[in-house]
Coordinates of C-alpha atoms in Angstrom, one line a residue:
X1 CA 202.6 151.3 107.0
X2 CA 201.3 153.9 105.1
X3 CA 201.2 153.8 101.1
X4 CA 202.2 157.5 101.1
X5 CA 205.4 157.1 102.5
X6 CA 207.1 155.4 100.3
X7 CA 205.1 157.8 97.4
X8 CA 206.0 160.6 98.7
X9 CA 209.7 159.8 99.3
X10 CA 210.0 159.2 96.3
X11 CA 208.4 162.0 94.7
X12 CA 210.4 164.0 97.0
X13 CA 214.2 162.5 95.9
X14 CA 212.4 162.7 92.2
X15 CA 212.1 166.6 93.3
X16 CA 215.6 167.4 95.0
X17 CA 217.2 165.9 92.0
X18 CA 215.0 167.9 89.9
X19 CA 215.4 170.8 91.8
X20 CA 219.4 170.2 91.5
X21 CA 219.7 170.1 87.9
X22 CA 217.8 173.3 87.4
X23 CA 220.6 174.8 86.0
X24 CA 222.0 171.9 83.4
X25 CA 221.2 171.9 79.6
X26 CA 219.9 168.4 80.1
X27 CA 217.3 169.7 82.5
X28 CA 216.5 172.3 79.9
X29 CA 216.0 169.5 77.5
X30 CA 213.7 167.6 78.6
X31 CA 210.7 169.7 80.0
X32 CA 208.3 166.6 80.4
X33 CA 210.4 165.5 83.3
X34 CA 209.1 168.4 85.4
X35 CA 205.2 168.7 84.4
X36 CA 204.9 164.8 85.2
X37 CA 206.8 165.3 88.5
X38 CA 204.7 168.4 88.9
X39 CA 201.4 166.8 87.9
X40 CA 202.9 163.6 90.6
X41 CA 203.1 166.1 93.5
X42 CA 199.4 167.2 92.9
X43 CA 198.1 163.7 93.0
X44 CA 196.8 162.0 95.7
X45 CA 198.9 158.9 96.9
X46 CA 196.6 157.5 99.5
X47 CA 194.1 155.0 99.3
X48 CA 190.8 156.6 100.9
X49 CA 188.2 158.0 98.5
X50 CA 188.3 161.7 97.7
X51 CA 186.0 164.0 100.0
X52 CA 183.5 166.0 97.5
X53 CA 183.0 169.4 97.7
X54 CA 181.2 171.1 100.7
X55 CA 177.9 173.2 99.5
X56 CA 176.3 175.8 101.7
X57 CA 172.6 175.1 102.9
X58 CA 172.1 179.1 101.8
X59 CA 172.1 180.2 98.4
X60 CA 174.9 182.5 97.8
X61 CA 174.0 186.1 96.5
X62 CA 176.8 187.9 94.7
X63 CA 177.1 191.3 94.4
X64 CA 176.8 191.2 90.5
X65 CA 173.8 189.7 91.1
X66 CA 172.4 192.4 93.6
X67 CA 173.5 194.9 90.4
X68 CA 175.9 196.4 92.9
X69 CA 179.0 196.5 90.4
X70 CA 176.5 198.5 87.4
X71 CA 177.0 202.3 87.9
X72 CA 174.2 203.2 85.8
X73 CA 171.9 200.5 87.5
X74 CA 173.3 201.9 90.8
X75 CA 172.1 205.6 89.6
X76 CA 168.4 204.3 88.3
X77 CA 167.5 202.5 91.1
X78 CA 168.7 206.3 92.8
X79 CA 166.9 208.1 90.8
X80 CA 163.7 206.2 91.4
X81 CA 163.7 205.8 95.1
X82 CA 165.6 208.2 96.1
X83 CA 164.8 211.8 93.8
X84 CA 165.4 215.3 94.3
X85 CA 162.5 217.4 94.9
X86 CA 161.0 219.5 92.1
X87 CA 159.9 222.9 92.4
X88 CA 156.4 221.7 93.1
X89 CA 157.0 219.4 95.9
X90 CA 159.1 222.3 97.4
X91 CA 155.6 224.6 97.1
X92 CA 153.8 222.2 98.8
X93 CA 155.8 221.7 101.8
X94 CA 156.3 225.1 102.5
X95 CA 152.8 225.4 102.3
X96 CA 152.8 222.4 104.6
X97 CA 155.9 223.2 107.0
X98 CA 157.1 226.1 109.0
X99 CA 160.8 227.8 108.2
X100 CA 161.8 226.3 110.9
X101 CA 161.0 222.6 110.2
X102 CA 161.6 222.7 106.5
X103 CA 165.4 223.6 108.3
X104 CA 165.2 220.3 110.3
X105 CA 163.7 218.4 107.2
X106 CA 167.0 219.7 105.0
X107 CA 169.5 219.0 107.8
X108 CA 168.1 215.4 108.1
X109 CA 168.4 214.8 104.7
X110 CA 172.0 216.0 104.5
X111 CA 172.7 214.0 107.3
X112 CA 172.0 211.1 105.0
X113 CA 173.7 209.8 102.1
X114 CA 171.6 208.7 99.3
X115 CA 174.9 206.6 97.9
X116 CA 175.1 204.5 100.8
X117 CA 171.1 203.8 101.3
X118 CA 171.9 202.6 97.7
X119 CA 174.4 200.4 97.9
X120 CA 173.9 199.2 101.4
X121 CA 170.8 199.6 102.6
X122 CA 169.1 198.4 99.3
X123 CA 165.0 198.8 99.8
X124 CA 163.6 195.2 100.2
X125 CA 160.9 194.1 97.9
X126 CA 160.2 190.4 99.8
X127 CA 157.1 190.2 100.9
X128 CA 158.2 190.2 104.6
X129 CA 159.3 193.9 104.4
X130 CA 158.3 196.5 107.5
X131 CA 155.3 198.6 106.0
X132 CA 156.2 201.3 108.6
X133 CA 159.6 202.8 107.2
X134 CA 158.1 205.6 104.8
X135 CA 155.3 207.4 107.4
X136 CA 156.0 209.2 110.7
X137 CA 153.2 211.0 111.0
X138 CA 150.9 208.2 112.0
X139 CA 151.4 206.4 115.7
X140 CA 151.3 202.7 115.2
X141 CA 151.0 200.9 118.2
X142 CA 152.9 198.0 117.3
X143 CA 156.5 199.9 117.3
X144 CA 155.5 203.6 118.9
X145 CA 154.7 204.6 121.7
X146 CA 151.5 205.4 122.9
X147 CA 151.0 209.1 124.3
X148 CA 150.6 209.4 128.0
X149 CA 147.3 210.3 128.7
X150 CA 146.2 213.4 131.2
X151 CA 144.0 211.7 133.9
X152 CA 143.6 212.9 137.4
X153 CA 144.2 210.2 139.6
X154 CA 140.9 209.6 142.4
X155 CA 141.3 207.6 145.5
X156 CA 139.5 204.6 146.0
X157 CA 136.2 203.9 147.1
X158 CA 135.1 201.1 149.4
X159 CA 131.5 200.9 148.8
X160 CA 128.6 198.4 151.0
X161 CA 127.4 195.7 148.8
X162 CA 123.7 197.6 148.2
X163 CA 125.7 201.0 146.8
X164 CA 128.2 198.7 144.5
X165 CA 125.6 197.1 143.1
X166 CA 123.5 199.8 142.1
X167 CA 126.5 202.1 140.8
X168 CA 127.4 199.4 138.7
X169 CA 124.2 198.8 137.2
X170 CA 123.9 202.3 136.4
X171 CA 127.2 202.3 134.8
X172 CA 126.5 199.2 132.7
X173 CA 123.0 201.1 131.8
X174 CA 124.7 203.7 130.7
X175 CA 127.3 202.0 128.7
X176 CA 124.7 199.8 126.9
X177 CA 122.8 203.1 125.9
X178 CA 125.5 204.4 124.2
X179 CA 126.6 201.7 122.5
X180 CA 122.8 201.6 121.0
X181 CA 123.0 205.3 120.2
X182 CA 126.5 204.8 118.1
X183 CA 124.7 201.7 116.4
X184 CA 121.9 203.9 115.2
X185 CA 124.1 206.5 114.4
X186 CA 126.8 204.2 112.2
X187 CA 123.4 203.3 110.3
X188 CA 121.5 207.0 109.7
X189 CA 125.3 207.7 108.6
X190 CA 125.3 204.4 106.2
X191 CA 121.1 205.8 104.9
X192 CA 122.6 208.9 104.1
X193 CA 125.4 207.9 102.2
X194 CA 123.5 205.4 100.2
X195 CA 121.1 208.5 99.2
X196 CA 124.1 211.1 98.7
X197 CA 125.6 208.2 95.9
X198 CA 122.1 207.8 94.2
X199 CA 120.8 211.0 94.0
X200 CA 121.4 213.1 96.4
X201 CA 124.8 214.7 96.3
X202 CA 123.1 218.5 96.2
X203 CA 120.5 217.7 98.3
X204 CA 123.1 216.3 101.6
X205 CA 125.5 219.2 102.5
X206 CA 127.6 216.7 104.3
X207 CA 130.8 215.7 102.4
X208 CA 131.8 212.1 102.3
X209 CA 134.9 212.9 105.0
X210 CA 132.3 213.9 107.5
X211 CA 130.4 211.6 106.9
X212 CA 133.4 208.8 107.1
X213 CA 134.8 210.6 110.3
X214 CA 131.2 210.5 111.9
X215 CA 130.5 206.9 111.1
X216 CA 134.0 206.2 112.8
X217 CA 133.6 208.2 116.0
X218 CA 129.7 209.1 116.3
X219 CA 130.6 211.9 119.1
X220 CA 130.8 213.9 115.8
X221 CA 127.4 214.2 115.2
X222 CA 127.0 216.9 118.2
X223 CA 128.6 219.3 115.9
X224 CA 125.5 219.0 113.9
X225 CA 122.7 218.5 116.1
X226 CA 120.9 221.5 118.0
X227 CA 121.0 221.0 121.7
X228 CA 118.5 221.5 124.0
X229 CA 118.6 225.4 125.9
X230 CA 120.4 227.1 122.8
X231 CA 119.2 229.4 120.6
X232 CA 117.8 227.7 117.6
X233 CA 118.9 229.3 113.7
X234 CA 116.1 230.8 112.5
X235 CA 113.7 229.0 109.9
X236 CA 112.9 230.0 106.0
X237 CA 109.8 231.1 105.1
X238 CA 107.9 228.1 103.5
X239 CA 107.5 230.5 100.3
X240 CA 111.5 231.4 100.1
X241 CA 113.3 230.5 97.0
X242 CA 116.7 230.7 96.3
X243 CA 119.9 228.4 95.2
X244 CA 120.5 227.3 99.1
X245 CA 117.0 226.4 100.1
X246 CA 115.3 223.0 99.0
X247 CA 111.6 223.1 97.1
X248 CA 108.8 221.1 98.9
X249 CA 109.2 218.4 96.2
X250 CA 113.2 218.3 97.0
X251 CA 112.3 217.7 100.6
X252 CA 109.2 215.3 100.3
X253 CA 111.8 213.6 97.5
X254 CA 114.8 213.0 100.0
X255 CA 112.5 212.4 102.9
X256 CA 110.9 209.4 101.4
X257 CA 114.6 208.2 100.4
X258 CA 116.4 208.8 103.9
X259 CA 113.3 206.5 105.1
X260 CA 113.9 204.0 102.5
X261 CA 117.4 203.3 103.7
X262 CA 116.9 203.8 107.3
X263 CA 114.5 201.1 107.4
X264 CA 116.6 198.6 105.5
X265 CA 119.7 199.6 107.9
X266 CA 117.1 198.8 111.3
X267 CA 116.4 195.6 109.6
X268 CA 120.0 194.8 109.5
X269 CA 120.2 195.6 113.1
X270 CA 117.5 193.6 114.1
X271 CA 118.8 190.7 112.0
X272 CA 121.7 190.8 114.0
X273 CA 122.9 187.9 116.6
X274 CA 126.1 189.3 117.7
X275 CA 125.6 190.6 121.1
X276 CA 129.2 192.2 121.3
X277 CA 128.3 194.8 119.6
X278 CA 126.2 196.1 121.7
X279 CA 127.8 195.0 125.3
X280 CA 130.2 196.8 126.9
X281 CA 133.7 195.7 125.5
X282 CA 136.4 194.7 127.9
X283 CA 138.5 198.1 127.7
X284 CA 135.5 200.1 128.4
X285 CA 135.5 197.7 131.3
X286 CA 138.5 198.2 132.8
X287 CA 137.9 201.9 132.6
X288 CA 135.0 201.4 134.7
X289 CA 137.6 199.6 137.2
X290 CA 138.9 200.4 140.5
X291 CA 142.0 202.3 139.1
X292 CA 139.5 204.2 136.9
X293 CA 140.9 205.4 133.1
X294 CA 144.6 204.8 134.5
X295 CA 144.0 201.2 134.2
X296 CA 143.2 201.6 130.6
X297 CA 146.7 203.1 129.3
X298 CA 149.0 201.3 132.6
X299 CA 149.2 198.0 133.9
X300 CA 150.7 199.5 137.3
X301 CA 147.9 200.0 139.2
X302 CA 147.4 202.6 142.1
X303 CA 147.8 202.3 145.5
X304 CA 144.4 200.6 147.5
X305 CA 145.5 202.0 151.1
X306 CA 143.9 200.4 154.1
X307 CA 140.4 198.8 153.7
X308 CA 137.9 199.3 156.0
X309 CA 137.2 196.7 158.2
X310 CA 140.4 194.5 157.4
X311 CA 142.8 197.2 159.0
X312 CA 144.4 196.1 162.2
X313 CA 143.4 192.5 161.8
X314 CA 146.7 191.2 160.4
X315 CA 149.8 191.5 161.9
X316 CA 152.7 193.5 159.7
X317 CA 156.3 192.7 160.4
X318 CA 157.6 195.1 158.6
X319 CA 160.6 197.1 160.9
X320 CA 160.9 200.8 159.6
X321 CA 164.3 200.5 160.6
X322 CA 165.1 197.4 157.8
X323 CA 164.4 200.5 155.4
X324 CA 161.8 197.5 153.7
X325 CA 165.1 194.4 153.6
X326 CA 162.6 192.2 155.7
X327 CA 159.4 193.1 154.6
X328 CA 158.8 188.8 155.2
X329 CA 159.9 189.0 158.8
X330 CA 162.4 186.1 158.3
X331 CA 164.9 188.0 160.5
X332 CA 163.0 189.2 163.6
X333 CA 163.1 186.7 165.7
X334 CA 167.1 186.6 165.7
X335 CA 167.3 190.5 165.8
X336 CA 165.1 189.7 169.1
X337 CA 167.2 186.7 170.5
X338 CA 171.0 188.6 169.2
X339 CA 170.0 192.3 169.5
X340 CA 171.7 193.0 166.0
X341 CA 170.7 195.0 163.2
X342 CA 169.0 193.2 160.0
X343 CA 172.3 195.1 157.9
X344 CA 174.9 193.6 160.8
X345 CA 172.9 190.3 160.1
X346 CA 173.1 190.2 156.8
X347 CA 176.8 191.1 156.3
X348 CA 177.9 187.8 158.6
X349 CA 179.4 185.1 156.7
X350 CA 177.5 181.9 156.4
X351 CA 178.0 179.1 154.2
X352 CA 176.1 175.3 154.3
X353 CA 179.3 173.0 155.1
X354 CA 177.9 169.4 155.3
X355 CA 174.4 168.0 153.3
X356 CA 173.3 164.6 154.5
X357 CA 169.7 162.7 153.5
X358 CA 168.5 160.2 155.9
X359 CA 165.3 158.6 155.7
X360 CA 162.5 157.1 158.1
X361 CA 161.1 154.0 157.8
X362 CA 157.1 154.6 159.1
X363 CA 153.9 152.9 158.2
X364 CA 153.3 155.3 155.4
X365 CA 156.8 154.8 153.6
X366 CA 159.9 156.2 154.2
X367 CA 160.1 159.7 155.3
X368 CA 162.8 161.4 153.4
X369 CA 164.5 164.5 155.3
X370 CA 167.6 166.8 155.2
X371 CA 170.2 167.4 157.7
X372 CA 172.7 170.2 157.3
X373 CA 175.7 171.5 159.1
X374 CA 176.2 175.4 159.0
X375 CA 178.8 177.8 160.2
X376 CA 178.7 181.6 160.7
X377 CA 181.3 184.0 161.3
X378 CA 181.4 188.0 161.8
X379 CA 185.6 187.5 160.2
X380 CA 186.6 188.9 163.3
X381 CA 187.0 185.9 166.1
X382 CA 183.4 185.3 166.2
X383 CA 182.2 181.5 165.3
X384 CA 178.9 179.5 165.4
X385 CA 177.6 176.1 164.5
X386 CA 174.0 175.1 163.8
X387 CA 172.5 171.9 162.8
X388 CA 169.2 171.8 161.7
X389 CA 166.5 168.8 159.9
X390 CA 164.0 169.2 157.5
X391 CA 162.2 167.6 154.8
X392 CA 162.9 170.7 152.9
X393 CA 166.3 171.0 152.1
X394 CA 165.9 174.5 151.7
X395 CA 164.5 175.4 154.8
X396 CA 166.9 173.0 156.7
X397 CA 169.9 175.5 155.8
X398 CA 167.8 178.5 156.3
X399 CA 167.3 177.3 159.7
X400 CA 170.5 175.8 160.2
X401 CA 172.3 179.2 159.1
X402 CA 170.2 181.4 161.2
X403 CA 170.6 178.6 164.5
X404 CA 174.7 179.1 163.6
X405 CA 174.4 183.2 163.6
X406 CA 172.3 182.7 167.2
X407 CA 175.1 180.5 168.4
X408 CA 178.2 182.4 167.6
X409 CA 181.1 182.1 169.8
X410 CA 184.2 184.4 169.9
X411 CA 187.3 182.4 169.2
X412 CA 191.0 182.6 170.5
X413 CA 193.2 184.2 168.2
X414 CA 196.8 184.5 168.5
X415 CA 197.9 188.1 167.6
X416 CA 194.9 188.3 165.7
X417 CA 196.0 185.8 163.2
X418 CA 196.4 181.8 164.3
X419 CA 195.7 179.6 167.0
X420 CA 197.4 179.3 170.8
X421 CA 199.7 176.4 170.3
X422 CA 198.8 172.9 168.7
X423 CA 194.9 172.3 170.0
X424 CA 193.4 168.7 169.2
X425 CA 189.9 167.2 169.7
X426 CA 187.9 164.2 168.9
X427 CA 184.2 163.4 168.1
X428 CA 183.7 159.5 167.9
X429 CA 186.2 158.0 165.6
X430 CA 187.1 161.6 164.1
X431 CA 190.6 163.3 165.8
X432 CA 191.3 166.9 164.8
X433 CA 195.0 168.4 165.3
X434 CA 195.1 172.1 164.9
X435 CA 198.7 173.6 164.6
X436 CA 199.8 177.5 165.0
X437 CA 202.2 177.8 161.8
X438 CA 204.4 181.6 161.5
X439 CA 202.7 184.4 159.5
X440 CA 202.3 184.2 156.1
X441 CA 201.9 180.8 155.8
X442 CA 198.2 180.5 155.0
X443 CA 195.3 177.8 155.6
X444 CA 196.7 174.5 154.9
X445 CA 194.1 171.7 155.5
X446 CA 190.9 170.4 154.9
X447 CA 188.2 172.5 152.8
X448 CA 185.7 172.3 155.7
X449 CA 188.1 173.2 158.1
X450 CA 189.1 176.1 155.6
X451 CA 185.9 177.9 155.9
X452 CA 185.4 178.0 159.3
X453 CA 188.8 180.0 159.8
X454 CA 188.0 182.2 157.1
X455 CA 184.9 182.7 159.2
X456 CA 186.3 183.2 162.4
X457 CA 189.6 185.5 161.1
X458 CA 192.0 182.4 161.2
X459 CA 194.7 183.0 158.8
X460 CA 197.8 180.4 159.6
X461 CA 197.0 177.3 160.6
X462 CA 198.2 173.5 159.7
X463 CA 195.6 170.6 160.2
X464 CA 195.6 167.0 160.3
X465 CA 193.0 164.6 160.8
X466 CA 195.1 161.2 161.5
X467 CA 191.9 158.8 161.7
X468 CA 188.3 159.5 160.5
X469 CA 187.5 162.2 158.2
X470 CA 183.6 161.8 158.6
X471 CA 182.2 165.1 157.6
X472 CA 180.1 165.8 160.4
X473 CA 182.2 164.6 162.9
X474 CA 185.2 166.7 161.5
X475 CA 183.2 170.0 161.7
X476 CA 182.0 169.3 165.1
X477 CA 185.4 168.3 166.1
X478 CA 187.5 171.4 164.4
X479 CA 184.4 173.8 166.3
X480 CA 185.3 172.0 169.8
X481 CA 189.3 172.9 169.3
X482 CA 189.0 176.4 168.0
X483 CA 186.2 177.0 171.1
X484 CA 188.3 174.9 173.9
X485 CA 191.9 176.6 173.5
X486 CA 194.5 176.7 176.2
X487 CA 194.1 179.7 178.0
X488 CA 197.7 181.2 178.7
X489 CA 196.6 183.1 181.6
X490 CA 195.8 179.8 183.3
X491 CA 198.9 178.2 182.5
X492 CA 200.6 181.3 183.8
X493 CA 198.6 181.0 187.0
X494 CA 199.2 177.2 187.6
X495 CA 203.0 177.5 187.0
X496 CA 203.1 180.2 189.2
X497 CA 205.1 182.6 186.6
X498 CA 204.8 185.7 184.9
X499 CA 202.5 185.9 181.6
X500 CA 205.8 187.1 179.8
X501 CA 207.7 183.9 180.6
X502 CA 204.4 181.7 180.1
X503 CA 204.9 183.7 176.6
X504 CA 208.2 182.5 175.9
X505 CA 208.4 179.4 177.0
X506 CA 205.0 178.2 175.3
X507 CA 205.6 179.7 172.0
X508 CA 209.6 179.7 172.2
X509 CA 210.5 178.1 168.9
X510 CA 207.1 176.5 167.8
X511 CA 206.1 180.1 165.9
X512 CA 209.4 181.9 165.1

């Protein structure tokens, strides 16, 4: 027994009789009664050890603590992250922004509640924080999206082995050339910077932007350079003077420094072991590819078409009339052998009824291989049976469901709905009854035997199987008495009476 019970029985009567003499003077009187039957009931009369308190693995953060319940912390942190704009930064982006997007910029903003980025959405400070939320401008590929880009798609070339060869080579000629070019350009750009910071920032009309955005993409530098065919600016006299035009010592000056750092810039170059800086890289690769600049941005690739040579040699059993369902060719053969459609096919019901394993004992081991039982059925008085072996248990049913489709059978049906009569058969030790049963009354019997009249369009029937109830004897045995029914025109014709009275005689009282 329990050492609360008797406790708390106790406590309880203490209680009630407490409870009862609420009312009395002497209750009144004597207070300490109460607070020690009070402090009683909040004691624990069991014997186990208190339980200590549960702590949470995650340190709690209270809203005090975020500063959440501070009004005036609430409107500093506002006023720092979140401030109106002053008359200057209003100059500048109109100078920046059309009337028409400084409209959009002021309807997103109203849009927004500074109060509720405040208090909810407080701006993190850890050190795990996305570096992205404050700039739109600039595309990162990370969480944008790349721009498409404008490419003409070509067709594809099949090329001998000779013309490959030398097209490639070419191309790989030409890559390495310009990766040279853009190495000596990165380096003239580096000579001349060196010389604008010492001392030649009037002598270098180049700004340090230009010369940043042509060290990054050396293309730039044909903005500068004079091409071949055009028509050249024409040159000062040597004697000029004048505020825009060096002096002979100027030039001999930033000559001799240009060549200074140009030479220790080829030494670097020279000193060099990398080699991927020169090679091709893999992207300019790609490009180079089959699919052509495509490949580059898309990792769908176009469409080869028939290659020359190979076309004709290989067999395709695809059916223009399976609208590209069978683009394997699992189904052609019984389209041949049935004559039906791949979407008739496909909409019969088939379902894998019995799985057995057997083995064979050989000289190598035992051979292990699958047998399976499989039934098919259009739902409409059409059955079939196949039985197929494989060491693959996957294409055993396969086979075994496509054997039962080839092998269908239509089936007897009784105003569309149940058997003719009681029909029985028997495989080896396994007996079969089949029993017509009024409408309405459903599929009462086995689950093997269920499926196959659901797949034949058998909706009342009672079954028995009085003896064995091997599973592959009991399918082979229900298939041999839905296919071998008593024929009532038969029965009519060897009792020498009407199909009316064969009617009511056979079914008089067995179905109504």
């Amino acid at each position: 027994m329990s050492v609360a019970r008797p406790a708390h029985g106790l406590l309880g009567r203490c209680l009630a009789s407490t409870r009862s003499r609420s009312h009395s003077p002497s209750t009144l009187a004597a207070p300490g009664l109460v607070q020690c039957a009070a402090a009683a009931a909040a004691a624990q009369f069991h014997s186990s050890a208190p339980r200590s308190k549960r702590r949470s693995r995650f340190r709690n953060v209270k809203a005090d603590e975020l500063g959440l319940l501070n009004p005036s912390t609430l409107a500093k942190y506002r006023e720092e992250k979140f401030p109106d704009y002053t008359k200057e930064d209003q100059e500048a982006l109109r100078k920046k922004y059309t009337p028409e997007q400084l409209e959009a910029l002021r309807a997103g903003e109203q849009a927004v509640n500074p109060d509720d980025l405040v208090f909810q959405g407080r701006m993190r400070d850890d050190p795990y924080r996305p570096n992205y939320v404050e700039d739109y401008t600039v595309l990162d590929p990370r969480y944008d999206l790349k721009p498409q880009a404008d490419v003409t798609p070509r067709e594809p070339e099949w090329l001998n082995h000779n013309d490959w060869v030398d097209r490639y080579g070419a191309r790989m000629s030409q890559l390495t050339d310009k990766k040279t070019t853009d190495q000596l350009t990165r380096a003239m750009v580096r000579a001349l910077r060196r010389v604008k910071e010492s001392n030649g920032q009037e002598l270098i009309d180049l700004t340090e932007d230009e010369l940043k955005d042509i060290e990054k993409d050396p293309e730039l530098l044909k903005r500068y350079l004079i091409v071949e065919g055009e028509e050249a600016p024409a040159e000062p006299d040597a004697n000029a003077s004048g505020p825009d035009l060096l002096t002979r010592a100027q030039a001999m000056k930033l000559d001799e420094a240009v060549d200074a750092e140009w030479k220790k810039e080829l030494d670097k170059l020279s000193s060099l072991t990398d080699a991927g800086e020169v090679q091709p890289s893999n992207l300019e690769l790609v490009e180079d590819g089959p699919a052509g600049i495509s490949r580059a941005h898309s990792a769908e690739a176009v469409e080869l078409g028939k290659v020359p040579g190979v076309e004709g040699l290989y067999k395709s059993a695809v059916d223009p009339e399976d609208e590209g369902q069978d683009d394997a060719g699992h189904y052609q053969e019984i389209k041949r052998l049935t004559g039906m459609s791949l979407k008739d096919i496909q909409s019969i019901y088939r379902k894998v009824l019995v799985t057995r394993w057997v083995s064979n004992q050989t000289r190598l081991g035992k051979v292990r291989s699958t047998s399976v039982v499989a039934i098919a059925g259009n739902g409409n008085g059409r059955l079939g049976l196949g039985i197929a072996k494989s060491t693959e248990a996957g294409l055993a049913a396969e086979t075994a469901q496509l054997l039962a489709i080839r092998n269908m059978k239509p089936i007897r049906r009784y105003e569309n709905r149940t058997v003719y009569g009681n029909v029985s058969a028997k495989v080896s030790g396994t007996v079969v009854e089949l029993f017509a049963r009024p409408p309405g009354f459903g599929l009462r019997c086995p689950h093997r035997i269920f499926e196959m009249c659901r797949a034949s369009g058998l909706h009342d029937i009672a079954a028995r199987m009085p003896r064995s109830k091997n599973p592959m004897n009991s399918v082979k045995a229900a298939y041999n008495a839905l296919v071998n029914q008593p024929d009532p025109e038969e029965i009519a014709i060897g009792r020498g009476k009407k199909m009316v009275d064969v009617r009511k005689v056979y079914y008089g009282g067995a179905v109504y």
